[in-house]
Amino acid sequence: EIVLTQSPATLSLSPGQRATLSCRASQSVSNYLSWYQQKPGQAPRLLIYDAFNRATGIPARFSGSGSGTDFTLIISSLEPEDFAVYYCQQRSNWPLSFGGGTKVEIK
Amino acid sequence: QVQLVESGGDLVKPGGSLRLSCAASGFSFSEEYMIWIRQAPGKGLEWVSYISNDGNGIKYADSVRGRFTISRDNARNSLYLQMNSLRVEDTAVYYCARCRGLGNGAYFDYWGQGTRVTVSS
Protein backbone atom coordinates (compact mmCIF):
# COMPACT_ATOMS: atom_id res chain seq x y z
CA GLU A 1 0.00 0.00 0.00
CA ILE A 2 1.25 3.46 -0.90
CA VAL A 3 1.44 5.80 2.07
CA LEU A 4 1.10 9.53 1.46
CA THR A 5 2.67 11.84 4.02
CA GLN A 6 1.59 15.47 4.03
CA SER A 7 3.54 18.28 5.61
CA PRO A 8 3.25 20.42 7.51
CA ALA A 9 0.24 19.23 9.50
CA THR A 10 -0.76 22.86 10.06
CA LEU A 11 0.22 25.99 8.19
CA SER A 12 -0.52 29.32 9.86
CA LEU A 13 -0.55 32.15 7.35
CA SER A 14 -2.21 35.48 6.68
CA PRO A 15 -4.42 36.38 3.72
CA GLY A 16 -2.26 37.39 0.77
CA GLN A 17 0.59 35.12 1.73
CA ARG A 18 1.83 32.19 -0.32
CA ALA A 19 1.08 28.66 0.91
CA THR A 20 3.27 25.71 0.02
CA LEU A 21 1.91 22.25 0.90
CA SER A 22 3.87 19.04 0.47
CA CYS A 23 2.80 15.45 -0.21
CA ARG A 24 5.35 12.65 -0.25
CA ALA A 25 4.58 9.12 -1.44
CA SER A 26 6.21 5.99 -0.04
CA GLN A 27 6.87 4.84 -3.62
CA SER A 28 6.51 6.39 -7.03
CA VAL A 29 2.98 7.29 -8.11
CA SER A 30 4.16 8.76 -11.43
CA ASN A 31 1.98 11.86 -11.85
CA TYR A 32 -1.20 10.20 -10.51
CA LEU A 33 -1.64 12.58 -7.62
CA SER A 34 -4.67 14.75 -6.86
CA TRP A 35 -5.38 17.49 -4.34
CA TYR A 36 -8.66 18.23 -2.57
CA GLN A 37 -9.84 21.07 -0.38
CA GLN A 38 -12.26 20.50 2.48
CA LYS A 39 -13.96 23.15 4.56
CA PRO A 40 -15.69 22.36 7.87
CA GLY A 41 -18.99 20.58 7.38
CA GLN A 42 -18.49 20.28 3.63
CA ALA A 43 -17.51 17.56 1.22
CA PRO A 44 -14.04 17.63 -0.29
CA ARG A 45 -13.62 19.52 -3.55
CA LEU A 46 -11.24 18.47 -6.31
CA LEU A 47 -8.58 21.12 -6.96
CA ILE A 48 -5.81 19.44 -8.93
CA TYR A 49 -5.62 16.10 -10.72
CA ASP A 50 -2.67 14.23 -12.19
CA ALA A 51 -0.20 16.44 -10.37
CA PHE A 52 -0.73 19.74 -12.15
CA ASN A 53 -4.11 19.90 -13.90
CA ARG A 54 -6.56 22.33 -12.35
CA ALA A 55 -10.10 21.01 -12.07
CA THR A 56 -13.00 22.88 -13.61
CA GLY A 57 -13.63 26.24 -11.97
CA ILE A 58 -10.52 26.21 -9.79
CA PRO A 59 -8.80 29.61 -9.62
CA ALA A 60 -5.35 30.05 -11.11
CA ARG A 61 -3.85 30.84 -7.71
CA PHE A 62 -3.89 27.08 -7.08
CA SER A 63 -1.10 25.17 -8.79
CA GLY A 64 0.31 21.70 -8.46
CA SER A 65 3.69 20.27 -9.33
CA GLY A 66 5.83 17.20 -8.85
CA SER A 67 6.15 13.64 -10.03
CA GLY A 68 7.32 10.33 -8.67
CA THR A 69 7.28 10.66 -4.89
CA ASP A 70 7.32 14.41 -4.18
CA PHE A 71 4.47 16.77 -4.90
CA THR A 72 3.60 20.34 -4.03
CA LEU A 73 0.41 22.36 -3.94
CA ILE A 74 0.94 26.09 -4.03
CA ILE A 75 -1.65 28.74 -3.29
CA SER A 76 0.00 31.88 -4.62
CA SER A 77 -1.92 34.43 -2.57
CA LEU A 78 -4.30 33.21 0.11
CA GLU A 79 -7.87 34.41 -0.06
CA PRO A 80 -10.11 34.24 3.04
CA GLU A 81 -12.01 31.30 1.52
CA ASP A 82 -8.82 29.25 1.11
CA PHE A 83 -8.43 28.52 4.81
CA ALA A 84 -9.32 24.85 4.93
CA VAL A 85 -7.85 21.35 5.07
CA TYR A 86 -6.09 20.01 2.00
CA TYR A 87 -5.67 16.33 1.15
CA CYS A 88 -3.57 14.62 -1.48
CA GLN A 89 -4.63 11.30 -3.03
CA GLN A 90 -2.87 8.80 -5.29
CA ARG A 91 -4.43 6.70 -8.00
CA SER A 92 -1.28 4.91 -9.16
CA ASN A 93 -1.96 1.69 -7.26
CA TRP A 94 -4.81 0.01 -5.49
CA PRO A 95 -5.64 0.45 -2.73
CA LEU A 96 -6.19 4.14 -3.40
CA SER A 97 -4.88 6.25 -0.57
CA PHE A 98 -5.15 9.74 0.85
CA GLY A 99 -2.68 11.77 2.82
CA GLY A 100 -3.47 12.79 6.37
CA GLY A 101 -4.16 16.39 5.42
CA THR A 102 -2.68 19.85 5.93
CA LYS A 103 -4.74 22.45 7.70
CA VAL A 104 -4.21 25.98 6.44
CA GLU A 105 -5.29 28.31 9.22
CA ILE A 106 -5.43 32.04 9.64
CA LYS A 107 -2.47 33.43 11.53
CA GLN B 1 -25.44 20.40 -13.06
CA VAL B 2 -24.00 17.30 -11.46
CA GLN B 3 -25.66 16.40 -8.18
CA LEU B 4 -25.06 13.52 -5.81
CA VAL B 5 -27.37 13.18 -2.83
CA GLU B 6 -26.70 10.55 -0.17
CA SER B 7 -29.26 9.24 2.27
CA GLY B 8 -29.76 6.41 4.72
CA GLY B 9 -27.31 7.33 7.44
CA ASP B 10 -28.49 6.66 10.98
CA LEU B 11 -27.56 5.57 14.50
CA VAL B 12 -27.21 1.79 14.64
CA LYS B 13 -25.98 -0.69 17.23
CA PRO B 14 -22.82 -2.74 16.70
CA GLY B 15 -23.61 -5.78 14.62
CA GLY B 16 -26.47 -3.99 12.91
CA SER B 17 -27.10 -3.20 9.26
CA LEU B 18 -27.74 -0.11 7.20
CA ARG B 19 -28.24 0.65 3.53
CA LEU B 20 -26.95 3.90 2.10
CA SER B 21 -28.21 5.37 -1.15
CA CYS B 22 -26.81 7.98 -3.49
CA ALA B 23 -29.10 9.60 -6.04
CA ALA B 24 -27.28 10.99 -9.07
CA SER B 25 -28.44 13.60 -11.55
CA GLY B 26 -27.01 15.97 -14.13
CA PHE B 27 -24.83 13.43 -15.91
CA SER B 28 -25.05 10.08 -17.63
CA PHE B 29 -24.88 7.89 -14.54
CA SER B 30 -24.75 4.62 -16.46
CA GLU B 31 -21.46 5.64 -18.07
CA GLU B 32 -19.60 6.51 -14.89
CA TYR B 33 -17.65 4.60 -12.29
CA MET B 34 -18.61 5.51 -8.74
CA ILE B 35 -17.12 5.20 -5.28
CA TRP B 36 -17.98 5.42 -1.60
CA ILE B 37 -15.50 7.27 0.60
CA ARG B 38 -15.82 7.79 4.33
CA GLN B 39 -14.46 10.14 6.95
CA ALA B 40 -14.46 9.25 10.62
CA PRO B 41 -15.04 12.14 13.05
CA GLY B 42 -12.04 14.45 13.04
CA LYS B 43 -10.09 12.13 10.75
CA GLY B 44 -9.00 11.91 7.13
CA LEU B 45 -10.53 10.31 4.07
CA GLU B 46 -10.73 6.57 3.40
CA TRP B 47 -12.05 4.93 0.25
CA VAL B 48 -14.55 2.18 1.00
CA SER B 49 -15.82 0.63 -2.22
CA TYR B 50 -15.70 1.27 -5.96
CA ILE B 51 -17.94 0.06 -8.76
CA SER B 52 -17.64 0.13 -12.54
CA ASN B 53 -20.29 1.68 -14.74
CA ASP B 54 -21.94 -1.68 -15.47
CA GLY B 55 -21.53 -3.04 -11.96
CA ASN B 56 -19.24 -5.85 -13.04
CA GLY B 57 -16.05 -4.37 -11.60
CA ILE B 58 -16.05 -3.95 -7.84
CA LYS B 59 -13.37 -3.30 -5.25
CA TYR B 60 -13.51 -3.09 -1.47
CA ALA B 61 -11.16 -1.74 1.15
CA ASP B 62 -9.81 -4.50 3.39
CA SER B 63 -11.55 -2.88 6.35
CA VAL B 64 -15.02 -3.55 4.92
CA ARG B 65 -14.58 -6.57 2.63
CA GLY B 66 -17.04 -9.30 3.49
CA ARG B 67 -19.31 -6.92 5.42
CA PHE B 68 -20.24 -4.23 2.90
CA THR B 69 -21.74 -4.64 -0.56
CA ILE B 70 -21.76 -1.96 -3.22
CA SER B 71 -24.33 -1.99 -6.00
CA ARG B 72 -26.02 0.30 -8.46
CA ASP B 73 -29.25 0.64 -10.39
CA ASN B 74 -28.54 2.51 -13.61
CA ALA B 75 -32.24 2.70 -14.45
CA ARG B 76 -32.78 4.63 -11.22
CA ASN B 77 -29.50 6.60 -11.39
CA SER B 78 -28.68 5.31 -7.95
CA LEU B 79 -25.70 3.91 -6.07
CA TYR B 80 -26.00 1.83 -2.91
CA LEU B 81 -23.91 0.57 -0.04
CA GLN B 82 -25.29 -2.29 2.04
CA MET B 83 -23.48 -2.29 5.36
CA ASN B 84 -23.73 -5.38 7.55
CA SER B 85 -22.03 -6.41 10.80
CA LEU B 86 -21.36 -2.79 11.58
CA ARG B 87 -18.60 -1.93 14.01
CA VAL B 88 -17.94 1.15 16.12
CA GLU B 89 -15.02 1.95 13.83
CA ASP B 90 -17.42 2.25 10.86
CA THR B 91 -18.73 5.46 12.39
CA ALA B 92 -18.16 8.15 9.77
CA VAL B 93 -19.66 10.46 7.21
CA TYR B 94 -20.06 8.47 4.01
CA TYR B 95 -19.68 10.26 0.70
CA CYS B 96 -20.47 9.02 -2.77
CA ALA B 97 -18.33 10.45 -5.53
CA ARG B 98 -17.93 10.22 -9.28
CA CYS B 99 -14.71 8.67 -10.52
CA ARG B 100 -12.37 9.98 -13.18
CA GLY B 101 -9.07 8.87 -14.62
CA LEU B 102 -10.03 5.30 -15.40
CA GLY B 103 -7.28 2.98 -16.52
CA ASN B 104 -5.25 3.87 -13.48
CA GLY B 105 -7.24 3.99 -10.27
CA ALA B 106 -9.41 7.04 -9.97
CA TYR B 107 -9.75 10.54 -8.71
CA PHE B 108 -13.04 12.12 -7.77
CA ASP B 109 -14.49 15.19 -9.43
CA TYR B 110 -17.93 15.42 -7.83
CA TRP B 111 -18.92 14.50 -4.29
CA GLY B 112 -22.21 14.34 -2.46
CA GLN B 113 -22.78 16.20 0.80
CA GLY B 114 -22.40 13.01 2.83
CA THR B 115 -24.59 10.96 5.13
CA ARG B 116 -23.65 10.27 8.74
CA VAL B 117 -23.44 6.75 10.11
CA THR B 118 -23.01 6.30 13.84
CA VAL B 119 -22.41 2.85 15.28
CA SER B 120 -22.85 2.85 19.02
CA SER B 121 -24.55 0.83 21.72
PDB file of C-alpha atoms in Angstrom:
ATOM      1  CA  GLU A   1       0.000   0.000   0.000  1.00  0.00           C
ATOM      2  CA  ILE A   2       1.246   3.461  -0.897  1.00  0.00           C
ATOM      3  CA  VAL A   3       1.437   5.805   2.074  1.00  0.00           C
ATOM      4  CA  LEU A   4       1.100   9.534   1.458  1.00  0.00           C
ATOM      5  CA  THR A   5       2.671  11.845   4.025  1.00  0.00           C
ATOM      6  CA  GLN A   6       1.591  15.470   4.030  1.00  0.00           C
ATOM      7  CA  SER A   7       3.536  18.280   5.609  1.00  0.00           C
ATOM      8  CA  PRO A   8       3.246  20.416   7.505  1.00  0.00           C
ATOM      9  CA  ALA A   9       0.242  19.232   9.504  1.00  0.00           C
ATOM     10  CA  THR A  10      -0.762  22.859  10.059  1.00  0.00           C
ATOM     11  CA  LEU A  11       0.220  25.991   8.193  1.00  0.00           C
ATOM     12  CA  SER A  12      -0.521  29.320   9.858  1.00  0.00           C
ATOM     13  CA  LEU A  13      -0.555  32.146   7.346  1.00  0.00           C
ATOM     14  CA  SER A  14      -2.210  35.483   6.679  1.00  0.00           C
ATOM     15  CA  PRO A  15      -4.416  36.381   3.721  1.00  0.00           C
ATOM     16  CA  GLY A  16      -2.261  37.391   0.773  1.00  0.00           C
ATOM     17  CA  GLN A  17       0.590  35.120   1.733  1.00  0.00           C
ATOM     18  CA  ARG A  18       1.825  32.188  -0.316  1.00  0.00           C
ATOM     19  CA  ALA A  19       1.076  28.662   0.911  1.00  0.00           C
ATOM     20  CA  THR A  20       3.268  25.706   0.023  1.00  0.00           C
ATOM     21  CA  LEU A  21       1.913  22.252   0.901  1.00  0.00           C
ATOM     22  CA  SER A  22       3.873  19.044   0.467  1.00  0.00           C
ATOM     23  CA  CYS A  23       2.804  15.454  -0.210  1.00  0.00           C
ATOM     24  CA  ARG A  24       5.352  12.653  -0.246  1.00  0.00           C
ATOM     25  CA  ALA A  25       4.582   9.124  -1.443  1.00  0.00           C
ATOM     26  CA  SER A  26       6.210   5.986  -0.043  1.00  0.00           C
ATOM     27  CA  GLN A  27       6.865   4.836  -3.619  1.00  0.00           C
ATOM     28  CA  SER A  28       6.507   6.393  -7.028  1.00  0.00           C
ATOM     29  CA  VAL A  29       2.980   7.295  -8.106  1.00  0.00           C
ATOM     30  CA  SER A  30       4.155   8.760 -11.428  1.00  0.00           C
ATOM     31  CA  ASN A  31       1.976  11.858 -11.853  1.00  0.00           C
ATOM     32  CA  TYR A  32      -1.197  10.205 -10.513  1.00  0.00           C
ATOM     33  CA  LEU A  33      -1.644  12.584  -7.619  1.00  0.00           C
ATOM     34  CA  SER A  34      -4.675  14.747  -6.858  1.00  0.00           C
ATOM     35  CA  TRP A  35      -5.378  17.492  -4.341  1.00  0.00           C
ATOM     36  CA  TYR A  36      -8.659  18.229  -2.570  1.00  0.00           C
ATOM     37  CA  GLN A  37      -9.840  21.071  -0.379  1.00  0.00           C
ATOM     38  CA  GLN A  38     -12.260  20.500   2.476  1.00  0.00           C
ATOM     39  CA  LYS A  39     -13.956  23.153   4.565  1.00  0.00           C
ATOM     40  CA  PRO A  40     -15.687  22.358   7.871  1.00  0.00           C
ATOM     41  CA  GLY A  41     -18.992  20.583   7.382  1.00  0.00           C
ATOM     42  CA  GLN A  42     -18.493  20.284   3.626  1.00  0.00           C
ATOM     43  CA  ALA A  43     -17.507  17.558   1.217  1.00  0.00           C
ATOM     44  CA  PRO A  44     -14.035  17.634  -0.289  1.00  0.00           C
ATOM     45  CA  ARG A  45     -13.618  19.521  -3.551  1.00  0.00           C
ATOM     46  CA  LEU A  46     -11.236  18.474  -6.308  1.00  0.00           C
ATOM     47  CA  LEU A  47      -8.585  21.125  -6.956  1.00  0.00           C
ATOM     48  CA  ILE A  48      -5.815  19.442  -8.933  1.00  0.00           C
ATOM     49  CA  TYR A  49      -5.618  16.095 -10.720  1.00  0.00           C
ATOM     50  CA  ASP A  50      -2.671  14.233 -12.190  1.00  0.00           C
ATOM     51  CA  ALA A  51      -0.196  16.437 -10.369  1.00  0.00           C
ATOM     52  CA  PHE A  52      -0.730  19.742 -12.147  1.00  0.00           C
ATOM     53  CA  ASN A  53      -4.109  19.903 -13.904  1.00  0.00           C
ATOM     54  CA  ARG A  54      -6.559  22.327 -12.347  1.00  0.00           C
ATOM     55  CA  ALA A  55     -10.104  21.008 -12.073  1.00  0.00           C
ATOM     56  CA  THR A  56     -13.003  22.882 -13.610  1.00  0.00           C
ATOM     57  CA  GLY A  57     -13.628  26.236 -11.965  1.00  0.00           C
ATOM     58  CA  ILE A  58     -10.523  26.213  -9.789  1.00  0.00           C
ATOM     59  CA  PRO A  59      -8.798  29.610  -9.620  1.00  0.00           C
ATOM     60  CA  ALA A  60      -5.352  30.046 -11.112  1.00  0.00           C
ATOM     61  CA  ARG A  61      -3.848  30.840  -7.710  1.00  0.00           C
ATOM     62  CA  PHE A  62      -3.894  27.076  -7.078  1.00  0.00           C
ATOM     63  CA  SER A  63      -1.101  25.172  -8.785  1.00  0.00           C
ATOM     64  CA  GLY A  64       0.310  21.696  -8.460  1.00  0.00           C
ATOM     65  CA  SER A  65       3.688  20.271  -9.334  1.00  0.00           C
ATOM     66  CA  GLY A  66       5.833  17.204  -8.853  1.00  0.00           C
ATOM     67  CA  SER A  67       6.148  13.635 -10.026  1.00  0.00           C
ATOM     68  CA  GLY A  68       7.321  10.326  -8.667  1.00  0.00           C
ATOM     69  CA  THR A  69       7.279  10.661  -4.890  1.00  0.00           C
ATOM     70  CA  ASP A  70       7.317  14.407  -4.181  1.00  0.00           C
ATOM     71  CA  PHE A  71       4.466  16.769  -4.900  1.00  0.00           C
ATOM     72  CA  THR A  72       3.604  20.338  -4.034  1.00  0.00           C
ATOM     73  CA  LEU A  73       0.408  22.362  -3.945  1.00  0.00           C
ATOM     74  CA  ILE A  74       0.940  26.095  -4.032  1.00  0.00           C
ATOM     75  CA  ILE A  75      -1.653  28.738  -3.289  1.00  0.00           C
ATOM     76  CA  SER A  76      -0.001  31.879  -4.617  1.00  0.00           C
ATOM     77  CA  SER A  77      -1.920  34.427  -2.568  1.00  0.00           C
ATOM     78  CA  LEU A  78      -4.302  33.208   0.107  1.00  0.00           C
ATOM     79  CA  GLU A  79      -7.873  34.412  -0.056  1.00  0.00           C
ATOM     80  CA  PRO A  80     -10.113  34.239   3.044  1.00  0.00           C
ATOM     81  CA  GLU A  81     -12.015  31.297   1.521  1.00  0.00           C
ATOM     82  CA  ASP A  82      -8.820  29.249   1.108  1.00  0.00           C
ATOM     83  CA  PHE A  83      -8.426  28.515   4.805  1.00  0.00           C
ATOM     84  CA  ALA A  84      -9.320  24.847   4.932  1.00  0.00           C
ATOM     85  CA  VAL A  85      -7.849  21.351   5.074  1.00  0.00           C
ATOM     86  CA  TYR A  86      -6.085  20.009   2.001  1.00  0.00           C
ATOM     87  CA  TYR A  87      -5.667  16.335   1.152  1.00  0.00           C
ATOM     88  CA  CYS A  88      -3.570  14.623  -1.476  1.00  0.00           C
ATOM     89  CA  GLN A  89      -4.633  11.299  -3.030  1.00  0.00           C
ATOM     90  CA  GLN A  90      -2.873   8.804  -5.288  1.00  0.00           C
ATOM     91  CA  ARG A  91      -4.429   6.701  -8.003  1.00  0.00           C
ATOM     92  CA  SER A  92      -1.283   4.915  -9.159  1.00  0.00           C
ATOM     93  CA  ASN A  93      -1.957   1.691  -7.263  1.00  0.00           C
ATOM     94  CA  TRP A  94      -4.813   0.008  -5.492  1.00  0.00           C
ATOM     95  CA  PRO A  95      -5.639   0.452  -2.731  1.00  0.00           C
ATOM     96  CA  LEU A  96      -6.192   4.137  -3.401  1.00  0.00           C
ATOM     97  CA  SER A  97      -4.885   6.254  -0.566  1.00  0.00           C
ATOM     98  CA  PHE A  98      -5.153   9.736   0.852  1.00  0.00           C
ATOM     99  CA  GLY A  99      -2.679  11.770   2.825  1.00  0.00           C
ATOM    100  CA  GLY A 100      -3.466  12.789   6.375  1.00  0.00           C
ATOM    101  CA  GLY A 101      -4.163  16.394   5.419  1.00  0.00           C
ATOM    102  CA  THR A 102      -2.676  19.847   5.928  1.00  0.00           C
ATOM    103  CA  LYS A 103      -4.739  22.451   7.699  1.00  0.00           C
ATOM    104  CA  VAL A 104      -4.208  25.983   6.438  1.00  0.00           C
ATOM    105  CA  GLU A 105      -5.293  28.305   9.225  1.00  0.00           C
ATOM    106  CA  ILE A 106      -5.426  32.038   9.639  1.00  0.00           C
ATOM    107  CA  LYS A 107      -2.472  33.432  11.531  1.00  0.00           C
TER     108      LYS A 107
ATOM    109  CA  GLN B   1     -25.441  20.399 -13.061  1.00  0.00           C
ATOM    110  CA  VAL B   2     -24.001  17.299 -11.459  1.00  0.00           C
ATOM    111  CA  GLN B   3     -25.661  16.396  -8.179  1.00  0.00           C
ATOM    112  CA  LEU B   4     -25.059  13.517  -5.808  1.00  0.00           C
ATOM    113  CA  VAL B   5     -27.372  13.178  -2.829  1.00  0.00           C
ATOM    114  CA  GLU B   6     -26.698  10.553  -0.173  1.00  0.00           C
ATOM    115  CA  SER B   7     -29.260   9.242   2.273  1.00  0.00           C
ATOM    116  CA  GLY B   8     -29.757   6.406   4.717  1.00  0.00           C
ATOM    117  CA  GLY B   9     -27.306   7.328   7.443  1.00  0.00           C
ATOM    118  CA  ASP B  10     -28.485   6.657  10.982  1.00  0.00           C
ATOM    119  CA  LEU B  11     -27.560   5.567  14.495  1.00  0.00           C
ATOM    120  CA  VAL B  12     -27.208   1.792  14.641  1.00  0.00           C
ATOM    121  CA  LYS B  13     -25.976  -0.688  17.229  1.00  0.00           C
ATOM    122  CA  PRO B  14     -22.817  -2.736  16.702  1.00  0.00           C
ATOM    123  CA  GLY B  15     -23.612  -5.777  14.619  1.00  0.00           C
ATOM    124  CA  GLY B  16     -26.468  -3.994  12.912  1.00  0.00           C
ATOM    125  CA  SER B  17     -27.097  -3.204   9.256  1.00  0.00           C
ATOM    126  CA  LEU B  18     -27.741  -0.114   7.199  1.00  0.00           C
ATOM    127  CA  ARG B  19     -28.241   0.652   3.526  1.00  0.00           C
ATOM    128  CA  LEU B  20     -26.950   3.899   2.103  1.00  0.00           C
ATOM    129  CA  SER B  21     -28.206   5.372  -1.150  1.00  0.00           C
ATOM    130  CA  CYS B  22     -26.809   7.976  -3.489  1.00  0.00           C
ATOM    131  CA  ALA B  23     -29.100   9.605  -6.041  1.00  0.00           C
ATOM    132  CA  ALA B  24     -27.281  10.985  -9.068  1.00  0.00           C
ATOM    133  CA  SER B  25     -28.437  13.595 -11.545  1.00  0.00           C
ATOM    134  CA  GLY B  26     -27.006  15.970 -14.129  1.00  0.00           C
ATOM    135  CA  PHE B  27     -24.826  13.427 -15.906  1.00  0.00           C
ATOM    136  CA  SER B  28     -25.049  10.077 -17.630  1.00  0.00           C
ATOM    137  CA  PHE B  29     -24.883   7.892 -14.537  1.00  0.00           C
ATOM    138  CA  SER B  30     -24.748   4.615 -16.462  1.00  0.00           C
ATOM    139  CA  GLU B  31     -21.459   5.639 -18.072  1.00  0.00           C
ATOM    140  CA  GLU B  32     -19.605   6.513 -14.887  1.00  0.00           C
ATOM    141  CA  TYR B  33     -17.653   4.596 -12.290  1.00  0.00           C
ATOM    142  CA  MET B  34     -18.609   5.507  -8.739  1.00  0.00           C
ATOM    143  CA  ILE B  35     -17.121   5.199  -5.282  1.00  0.00           C
ATOM    144  CA  TRP B  36     -17.979   5.418  -1.596  1.00  0.00           C
ATOM    145  CA  ILE B  37     -15.502   7.272   0.600  1.00  0.00           C
ATOM    146  CA  ARG B  38     -15.819   7.790   4.332  1.00  0.00           C
ATOM    147  CA  GLN B  39     -14.465  10.140   6.947  1.00  0.00           C
ATOM    148  CA  ALA B  40     -14.456   9.247  10.623  1.00  0.00           C
ATOM    149  CA  PRO B  41     -15.041  12.139  13.052  1.00  0.00           C
ATOM    150  CA  GLY B  42     -12.035  14.449  13.037  1.00  0.00           C
ATOM    151  CA  LYS B  43     -10.093  12.127  10.747  1.00  0.00           C
ATOM    152  CA  GLY B  44      -9.000  11.913   7.134  1.00  0.00           C
ATOM    153  CA  LEU B  45     -10.532  10.310   4.074  1.00  0.00           C
ATOM    154  CA  GLU B  46     -10.734   6.569   3.403  1.00  0.00           C
ATOM    155  CA  TRP B  47     -12.050   4.931   0.250  1.00  0.00           C
ATOM    156  CA  VAL B  48     -14.554   2.184   1.002  1.00  0.00           C
ATOM    157  CA  SER B  49     -15.819   0.633  -2.224  1.00  0.00           C
ATOM    158  CA  TYR B  50     -15.697   1.268  -5.956  1.00  0.00           C
ATOM    159  CA  ILE B  51     -17.935   0.056  -8.764  1.00  0.00           C
ATOM    160  CA  SER B  52     -17.636   0.130 -12.537  1.00  0.00           C
ATOM    161  CA  ASN B  53     -20.289   1.679 -14.743  1.00  0.00           C
ATOM    162  CA  ASP B  54     -21.937  -1.676 -15.466  1.00  0.00           C
ATOM    163  CA  GLY B  55     -21.527  -3.044 -11.961  1.00  0.00           C
ATOM    164  CA  ASN B  56     -19.236  -5.854 -13.037  1.00  0.00           C
ATOM    165  CA  GLY B  57     -16.053  -4.369 -11.604  1.00  0.00           C
ATOM    166  CA  ILE B  58     -16.046  -3.947  -7.839  1.00  0.00           C
ATOM    167  CA  LYS B  59     -13.371  -3.296  -5.247  1.00  0.00           C
ATOM    168  CA  TYR B  60     -13.508  -3.086  -1.466  1.00  0.00           C
ATOM    169  CA  ALA B  61     -11.159  -1.744   1.148  1.00  0.00           C
ATOM    170  CA  ASP B  62      -9.810  -4.504   3.393  1.00  0.00           C
ATOM    171  CA  SER B  63     -11.552  -2.881   6.351  1.00  0.00           C
ATOM    172  CA  VAL B  64     -15.023  -3.553   4.918  1.00  0.00           C
ATOM    173  CA  ARG B  65     -14.579  -6.565   2.626  1.00  0.00           C
ATOM    174  CA  GLY B  66     -17.036  -9.301   3.494  1.00  0.00           C
ATOM    175  CA  ARG B  67     -19.312  -6.922   5.419  1.00  0.00           C
ATOM    176  CA  PHE B  68     -20.236  -4.226   2.896  1.00  0.00           C
ATOM    177  CA  THR B  69     -21.743  -4.643  -0.562  1.00  0.00           C
ATOM    178  CA  ILE B  70     -21.755  -1.961  -3.222  1.00  0.00           C
ATOM    179  CA  SER B  71     -24.333  -1.989  -5.998  1.00  0.00           C
ATOM    180  CA  ARG B  72     -26.018   0.296  -8.456  1.00  0.00           C
ATOM    181  CA  ASP B  73     -29.249   0.641 -10.391  1.00  0.00           C
ATOM    182  CA  ASN B  74     -28.535   2.506 -13.609  1.00  0.00           C
ATOM    183  CA  ALA B  75     -32.241   2.697 -14.446  1.00  0.00           C
ATOM    184  CA  ARG B  76     -32.784   4.628 -11.218  1.00  0.00           C
ATOM    185  CA  ASN B  77     -29.502   6.599 -11.385  1.00  0.00           C
ATOM    186  CA  SER B  78     -28.676   5.311  -7.948  1.00  0.00           C
ATOM    187  CA  LEU B  79     -25.702   3.909  -6.067  1.00  0.00           C
ATOM    188  CA  TYR B  80     -26.005   1.832  -2.911  1.00  0.00           C
ATOM    189  CA  LEU B  81     -23.913   0.573  -0.036  1.00  0.00           C
ATOM    190  CA  GLN B  82     -25.290  -2.289   2.041  1.00  0.00           C
ATOM    191  CA  MET B  83     -23.479  -2.286   5.359  1.00  0.00           C
ATOM    192  CA  ASN B  84     -23.726  -5.384   7.550  1.00  0.00           C
ATOM    193  CA  SER B  85     -22.028  -6.412  10.802  1.00  0.00           C
ATOM    194  CA  LEU B  86     -21.359  -2.787  11.578  1.00  0.00           C
ATOM    195  CA  ARG B  87     -18.604  -1.927  14.006  1.00  0.00           C
ATOM    196  CA  VAL B  88     -17.937   1.147  16.122  1.00  0.00           C
ATOM    197  CA  GLU B  89     -15.023   1.947  13.829  1.00  0.00           C
ATOM    198  CA  ASP B  90     -17.417   2.249  10.860  1.00  0.00           C
ATOM    199  CA  THR B  91     -18.734   5.463  12.393  1.00  0.00           C
ATOM    200  CA  ALA B  92     -18.160   8.150   9.767  1.00  0.00           C
ATOM    201  CA  VAL B  93     -19.656  10.457   7.212  1.00  0.00           C
ATOM    202  CA  TYR B  94     -20.057   8.471   4.010  1.00  0.00           C
ATOM    203  CA  TYR B  95     -19.683  10.263   0.695  1.00  0.00           C
ATOM    204  CA  CYS B  96     -20.472   9.020  -2.767  1.00  0.00           C
ATOM    205  CA  ALA B  97     -18.334  10.454  -5.525  1.00  0.00           C
ATOM    206  CA  ARG B  98     -17.928  10.219  -9.279  1.00  0.00           C
ATOM    207  CA  CYS B  99     -14.706   8.674 -10.518  1.00  0.00           C
ATOM    208  CA  ARG B 100     -12.375   9.980 -13.179  1.00  0.00           C
ATOM    209  CA  GLY B 101      -9.067   8.870 -14.621  1.00  0.00           C
ATOM    210  CA  LEU B 102     -10.032   5.300 -15.400  1.00  0.00           C
ATOM    211  CA  GLY B 103      -7.282   2.979 -16.519  1.00  0.00           C
ATOM    212  CA  ASN B 104      -5.252   3.871 -13.480  1.00  0.00           C
ATOM    213  CA  GLY B 105      -7.236   3.994 -10.271  1.00  0.00           C
ATOM    214  CA  ALA B 106      -9.413   7.042  -9.972  1.00  0.00           C
ATOM    215  CA  TYR B 107      -9.750  10.541  -8.706  1.00  0.00           C
ATOM    216  CA  PHE B 108     -13.043  12.117  -7.768  1.00  0.00           C
ATOM    217  CA  ASP B 109     -14.492  15.189  -9.433  1.00  0.00           C
ATOM    218  CA  TYR B 110     -17.927  15.417  -7.831  1.00  0.00           C
ATOM    219  CA  TRP B 111     -18.922  14.504  -4.287  1.00  0.00           C
ATOM    220  CA  GLY B 112     -22.212  14.342  -2.456  1.00  0.00           C
ATOM    221  CA  GLN B 113     -22.777  16.195   0.796  1.00  0.00           C
ATOM    222  CA  GLY B 114     -22.398  13.010   2.827  1.00  0.00           C
ATOM    223  CA  THR B 115     -24.585  10.959   5.129  1.00  0.00           C
ATOM    224  CA  ARG B 116     -23.654  10.273   8.743  1.00  0.00           C
ATOM    225  CA  VAL B 117     -23.441   6.750  10.108  1.00  0.00           C
ATOM    226  CA  THR B 118     -23.014   6.304  13.839  1.00  0.00           C
ATOM    227  CA  VAL B 119     -22.410   2.850  15.277  1.00  0.00           C
ATOM    228  CA  SER B 120     -22.850   2.848  19.019  1.00  0.00           C
ATOM    229  CA  SER B 121     -24.546   0.826  21.718  1.00  0.00           C
TER     230      SER B 121
END
